[in-house]
Short mmCIF file of C-alpha atoms and ligand atoms in Angstrom, two decimals:
data_model
loop_
_atom_site.label_atom_id
_atom_site.label_comp_id
_atom_site.label_asym_id
_atom_site.label_seq_id
_atom_site.Cartn_x
_atom_site.Cartn_y
_atom_site.Cartn_z
CA MET A 22 -0.23 0.21 0.01
CA THR A 23 2.97 2.25 0.28
CA GLY A 24 3.96 4.89 -2.75
CA HIS A 25 0.05 5.65 -3.47
CA SER A 26 -1.18 9.40 -2.91
CA ALA A 27 -4.44 9.72 -2.15
CA ILE A 28 -5.28 12.69 -4.65
CA ILE A 29 -4.28 10.51 -7.04
CA GLY A 30 -6.46 7.61 -5.38
CA PHE A 31 -9.14 10.51 -4.92
CA PHE A 32 -8.73 11.23 -8.95
CA MET A 33 -9.04 7.55 -9.80
CA PHE A 34 -12.44 7.41 -8.39
CA LEU A 35 -13.25 10.56 -10.12
CA LEU A 36 -12.38 9.09 -13.49
CA GLY A 37 -14.17 5.65 -13.10
CA ALA A 38 -17.18 7.12 -11.98
CA ILE A 39 -17.51 9.60 -15.28
CA THR A 40 -16.25 6.14 -17.11
CA GLY A 41 -19.02 4.32 -15.16
CA SER A 42 -21.49 7.43 -16.99
CA PHE A 43 -20.60 6.38 -20.15
CA THR A 44 -20.98 2.33 -19.50
CA ASN A 45 -24.24 3.18 -19.11
CA VAL A 46 -25.00 5.11 -22.31
CA LEU A 47 -23.96 1.71 -23.85
CA ILE A 48 -26.17 -0.37 -22.01
CA TRP A 49 -28.55 1.82 -22.71
CA ARG A 50 -28.36 2.24 -26.58
CA LEU A 51 -25.72 -0.76 -27.79
CA PRO A 52 -28.86 -3.06 -27.27
CA ARG A 53 -30.89 -0.45 -29.11
CA ARG A 54 -28.74 0.04 -31.74
CA GLU A 55 -28.70 3.63 -31.26
CA SER A 56 -25.72 5.85 -32.06
CA ILE A 57 -23.58 5.68 -28.50
CA VAL A 58 -22.33 9.58 -29.98
CA PHE A 59 -25.26 11.11 -31.04
CA PRO A 60 -27.69 12.68 -29.59
CA GLY A 61 -27.05 13.39 -26.23
CA SER A 62 -27.93 12.00 -22.83
CA HIS A 63 -31.54 12.50 -22.90
CA CYS A 64 -34.52 11.25 -20.98
CA PRO A 65 -36.27 8.44 -22.42
CA VAL A 66 -39.48 8.48 -21.68
CA CYS A 67 -39.98 12.54 -22.30
CA GLY A 68 -36.95 13.13 -24.40
CA LYS A 69 -35.78 16.18 -23.06
CA PRO A 70 -32.27 16.74 -23.06
CA ILE A 71 -29.96 16.36 -20.10
CA LYS A 72 -28.56 18.85 -18.71
CA PHE A 73 -24.93 19.12 -18.33
CA TYR A 74 -25.20 20.16 -14.51
CA ASP A 75 -27.86 17.36 -14.21
CA ASN A 76 -24.99 14.55 -15.59
CA ILE A 77 -23.16 14.61 -13.03
CA PRO A 78 -21.33 10.86 -12.05
CA ILE A 79 -23.44 9.66 -8.93
CA LEU A 80 -24.38 13.69 -7.34
CA SER A 81 -27.45 14.34 -10.28
CA TYR A 82 -28.85 10.81 -9.28
CA ILE A 83 -28.72 12.25 -5.65
CA ILE A 84 -29.66 15.28 -6.09
CA LEU A 85 -32.46 15.12 -8.61
CA GLY A 86 -33.78 11.82 -6.16
CA GLY A 87 -33.22 9.46 -9.12
CA LYS A 88 -36.31 11.18 -11.29
CA CYS A 89 -36.08 12.69 -14.47
CA ARG A 90 -36.40 17.05 -13.58
CA ASN A 91 -38.66 17.44 -16.46
CA CYS A 92 -41.45 14.89 -16.05
CA GLY A 93 -40.18 13.46 -13.06
CA THR A 94 -39.80 9.68 -14.60
CA LYS A 95 -37.86 7.02 -12.56
CA ILE A 96 -34.31 6.82 -13.36
CA SER A 97 -33.45 3.25 -12.34
CA PRO A 98 -31.15 2.98 -9.85
CA ARG A 99 -28.47 0.65 -12.18
CA TYR A 100 -26.97 4.26 -13.34
CA ILE A 101 -25.85 5.60 -9.28
CA PHE A 102 -24.63 1.82 -9.05
CA VAL A 103 -22.62 1.76 -12.24
CA GLU A 104 -21.30 4.81 -11.73
CA ALA A 105 -20.00 4.49 -7.99
CA PHE A 106 -19.40 0.59 -8.87
CA MET A 107 -16.64 2.34 -11.54
CA GLY A 108 -15.68 4.48 -9.16
CA LEU A 109 -14.68 1.90 -6.49
CA ALA A 110 -13.43 -0.56 -9.27
CA PHE A 111 -10.96 1.87 -10.63
CA LEU A 112 -10.02 2.91 -7.26
CA ALA A 113 -9.21 -0.69 -6.67
CA THR A 114 -7.29 -1.24 -9.46
CA TYR A 115 -4.82 1.68 -8.71
CA LEU A 116 -4.25 0.39 -5.34
CA GLY A 117 -4.45 -3.42 -6.06
CA TYR A 118 -0.78 -2.66 -8.86
CA ASP A 119 2.50 -1.38 -8.07
CA VAL A 120 4.43 1.00 -10.78
CA LEU A 121 5.61 -2.24 -11.94
CA SER A 122 2.63 -3.73 -13.43
CA TYR A 123 0.83 -0.34 -14.78
CA ILE A 124 0.45 -2.31 -17.93
CA GLU A 125 -1.75 -5.03 -16.04
CA ALA A 126 -3.67 -1.66 -14.21
CA ILE A 127 -4.22 0.51 -17.58
CA ARG A 128 -5.56 -3.11 -19.25
CA MET A 129 -8.24 -3.87 -16.60
CA LEU A 130 -9.46 0.01 -16.83
CA LEU A 131 -9.54 -0.58 -20.84
CA VAL A 132 -11.58 -3.80 -19.92
CA LEU A 133 -13.84 -2.59 -16.70
CA PRO A 134 -16.27 -0.80 -18.87
CA ILE A 135 -16.62 -3.07 -21.26
CA PHE A 136 -17.11 -5.95 -18.91
CA VAL A 137 -19.74 -4.12 -17.27
CA ALA A 138 -21.67 -3.31 -19.90
CA ILE A 139 -21.59 -6.61 -21.58
CA THR A 140 -23.09 -8.10 -18.11
CA PHE A 141 -26.11 -5.70 -17.88
CA ILE A 142 -26.67 -5.92 -21.25
CA ASP A 143 -25.91 -9.94 -21.37
CA TRP A 144 -28.47 -9.94 -18.04
CA GLU A 145 -31.47 -8.12 -19.95
CA HIS A 146 -31.38 -8.49 -23.57
CA TRP A 147 -29.51 -12.18 -23.87
CA VAL A 148 -27.40 -10.88 -26.03
CA ILE A 149 -23.73 -9.69 -26.36
CA PRO A 150 -22.92 -7.05 -28.74
CA ASP A 151 -20.24 -7.43 -31.47
CA GLU A 152 -18.93 -4.09 -30.61
CA LEU A 153 -17.81 -4.93 -26.95
CA THR A 154 -16.60 -8.38 -28.05
CA ILE A 155 -14.26 -6.84 -30.42
CA ALA A 156 -13.15 -3.90 -28.04
CA VAL A 157 -12.05 -7.03 -25.60
CA ALA A 158 -10.35 -8.92 -28.27
CA ALA A 159 -8.33 -5.53 -29.64
CA VAL A 160 -7.69 -5.05 -26.00
CA GLY A 161 -6.15 -8.31 -25.81
CA ILE A 162 -3.94 -8.23 -28.86
CA GLY A 163 -3.48 -4.46 -28.80
CA THR A 164 -1.66 -5.27 -25.67
CA ALA A 165 -0.41 -8.53 -25.47
CA PRO A 166 3.02 -7.41 -26.83
CA LEU A 167 3.33 -5.13 -23.86
CA MET A 168 2.88 -7.99 -21.59
CA GLY A 169 5.42 -10.25 -22.46
CA GLY A 170 7.20 -9.15 -25.85
CA TRP A 171 6.30 -10.18 -28.94
CA SER A 172 6.22 -13.85 -28.27
CA ASN A 173 3.30 -13.21 -25.99
CA ILE A 174 1.21 -12.98 -29.09
CA VAL A 175 1.43 -16.69 -29.77
CA ASN A 176 0.50 -17.26 -26.21
CA SER A 177 -2.51 -14.41 -26.81
CA LEU A 178 -3.54 -16.59 -30.45
CA ILE A 179 -3.26 -20.37 -28.82
CA GLY A 180 -5.62 -18.90 -26.02
CA CYS A 181 -7.83 -17.31 -28.97
CA ALA A 182 -8.28 -20.87 -30.30
CA LEU A 183 -7.87 -22.90 -27.02
CA GLY A 184 -11.12 -20.71 -25.90
CA LEU A 185 -12.93 -21.08 -28.93
CA LEU A 186 -12.39 -24.91 -29.51
CA THR A 187 -13.21 -25.41 -25.96
CA PHE A 188 -16.53 -23.69 -26.05
CA PHE A 189 -17.63 -24.96 -29.50
CA LEU A 190 -17.37 -28.05 -28.78
CA VAL A 191 -19.12 -27.75 -24.78
CA SER A 192 -22.03 -25.88 -27.07
CA ILE A 193 -22.15 -28.81 -29.33
CA LEU A 194 -21.91 -31.79 -26.85
CA GLY A 195 -24.80 -29.46 -24.58
CA LYS A 196 -26.93 -29.08 -27.42
CA LYS A 197 -27.03 -32.82 -27.66
CA ALA A 198 -27.32 -33.87 -24.31
CA PHE A 199 -29.61 -31.46 -22.91
CA ARG A 200 -31.41 -30.56 -26.66
CA LYS A 201 -31.38 -26.99 -26.05
CA ASP A 202 -28.78 -24.17 -26.54
CA ALA A 203 -26.17 -24.37 -23.29
CA LEU A 204 -23.75 -21.52 -24.46
CA GLY A 205 -24.97 -18.76 -26.67
CA GLU A 206 -23.25 -17.78 -30.00
CA GLY A 207 -22.20 -14.36 -28.18
CA ASP A 208 -20.34 -16.60 -25.35
CA ILE A 209 -18.08 -18.26 -27.64
CA TYR A 210 -16.95 -15.00 -29.40
CA LEU A 211 -16.61 -13.80 -25.90
CA ILE A 212 -14.14 -16.76 -24.23
CA ALA A 213 -12.47 -16.46 -28.15
CA ALA A 214 -11.50 -12.79 -27.27
CA VAL A 215 -11.17 -13.24 -23.41
CA GLY A 216 -7.84 -15.59 -24.53
CA LEU A 217 -6.77 -13.09 -26.57
CA LEU A 218 -6.26 -11.02 -23.28
CA VAL A 219 -5.56 -13.40 -20.94
CA GLY A 220 -3.59 -16.25 -23.28
CA TRP A 221 -3.62 -19.79 -23.28
CA THR A 222 -3.12 -21.20 -19.35
CA GLY A 223 -5.59 -17.97 -18.45
CA VAL A 224 -8.27 -18.60 -21.11
CA LEU A 225 -8.09 -22.31 -19.15
CA LEU A 226 -7.74 -21.11 -15.64
CA THR A 227 -11.15 -18.50 -16.47
CA ILE A 228 -13.31 -21.20 -18.30
CA PHE A 229 -12.97 -23.67 -14.74
CA ILE A 230 -13.80 -20.46 -12.56
CA SER A 231 -16.58 -19.39 -14.57
CA ALA A 232 -18.34 -22.85 -15.03
CA LEU A 233 -17.94 -23.09 -10.96
CA LEU A 234 -19.45 -19.29 -10.97
CA GLY A 235 -21.97 -20.58 -13.40
CA THR A 236 -23.07 -23.86 -11.28
CA ILE A 237 -23.57 -22.09 -8.04
CA GLY A 238 -25.37 -19.00 -9.56
CA GLY A 239 -27.86 -21.15 -11.36
CA LEU A 240 -28.14 -23.17 -7.86
CA ALA A 241 -28.83 -19.96 -5.92
CA ILE A 242 -31.03 -18.71 -8.77
CA MET A 243 -32.86 -22.48 -8.54
CA LEU A 244 -33.54 -22.34 -5.23
CA PHE A 245 -34.46 -18.81 -5.16
CA ARG A 246 -37.26 -18.84 -7.73
CA LYS A 247 -38.16 -22.55 -5.96
CA SER A 248 -39.10 -24.06 -9.29
CA LYS A 249 -40.08 -27.32 -10.16
CA LYS A 250 -38.61 -27.58 -13.76
CA LYS A 251 -35.03 -27.44 -12.18
CA MET A 252 -33.37 -28.65 -15.48
CA ASP A 253 -35.15 -25.61 -17.32
CA ASN A 254 -33.79 -23.13 -14.93
CA ILE A 255 -30.11 -23.60 -15.22
CA SER A 256 -30.61 -22.30 -18.56
CA THR A 257 -32.66 -19.37 -17.72
CA ILE A 258 -29.73 -16.96 -16.69
CA PRO A 259 -26.89 -15.82 -19.18
CA PHE A 260 -23.52 -17.12 -18.87
CA GLY A 261 -21.81 -13.80 -20.08
CA PRO A 262 -22.07 -12.29 -16.75
CA PHE A 263 -19.74 -15.44 -15.44
CA ILE A 264 -16.92 -15.19 -17.83
CA VAL A 265 -16.73 -11.66 -17.33
CA VAL A 266 -16.31 -12.11 -13.31
CA ALA A 267 -14.20 -15.32 -14.42
CA THR A 268 -11.97 -12.63 -16.48
CA ILE A 269 -11.72 -10.24 -13.89
CA ILE A 270 -10.41 -13.10 -11.20
CA VAL A 271 -7.35 -13.92 -13.73
CA MET A 272 -6.31 -11.16 -14.54
CA ALA A 273 -5.76 -9.94 -11.02
CA GLU A 274 -5.01 -13.22 -9.15
CA GLY A 275 -4.55 -15.15 -12.05
CA ASP A 276 -0.73 -16.22 -11.70
CA LYS A 277 -1.03 -16.59 -8.33
CA ILE A 278 -3.59 -19.02 -8.58
CA ILE A 279 -1.93 -20.62 -11.08
CA SER A 280 1.32 -21.24 -9.29
CA ALA A 281 -0.21 -21.96 -6.10
CA TYR A 282 -1.93 -25.01 -8.59
CA LEU A 283 1.37 -25.84 -9.46
CA SER A 284 2.96 -26.02 -6.58
CA LEU A 285 1.35 -29.37 -5.29
CA PHE A 286 2.95 -31.10 -7.67
CA LYS A 287 6.48 -30.17 -6.86
ZN1 ZN B 341 -38.18 12.76 -18.42
#
């Protein structure tokens, strides 16, 4: 924790909250196929443009009591949640990485808004927009040489192929066994992009952790819904959010997890 400045920490929180504001725009507009640039922010109910002073991350939501200033329509708490979460995530990234691994910190900051957008869009709309998957892939391949020389690009490409192949096989076997799609097309593309980001050992660990989290999540939701059609319910939650959470765990702690596992065999 030494060497971290409170002022930089505050600015990281601020930067995260502002990025969260943009992430909210992605979450609303991408699945509706609206431009993410034009027009500016407006109330989805009355259409009135939101003034800059009503668009301050976190604060505006509190000041306006979570309502549109013009028509009084309730605004989803998702807005303030995403802004606060992104602020804290940026702060945690700053605190979690030391100066030597600044490239890891930068790629974490780049993928966080994309991953948060994927989580909310997949959860609500059952789709992972291609733009977001491509953005993950671009960060992966773009930062691969910085993470371990040009040879690391080979690692990224193997990770991509391995992710693609594994999920493709699981989806075929899943279809045969359960007669329904266990994995969507979007999940298969996403794990390929994640492979570019975390390399071949990383993608295997990501698949393992996401399957574990998905099983726990599926069981929890089954109990919560108290449904009798248990087998049906397994596939009534999207898998994208679990891939995303697993990837963040692997990016932050993957090396430690892999070396702890390998040390069991020494
Ligand atoms: Zn309004």
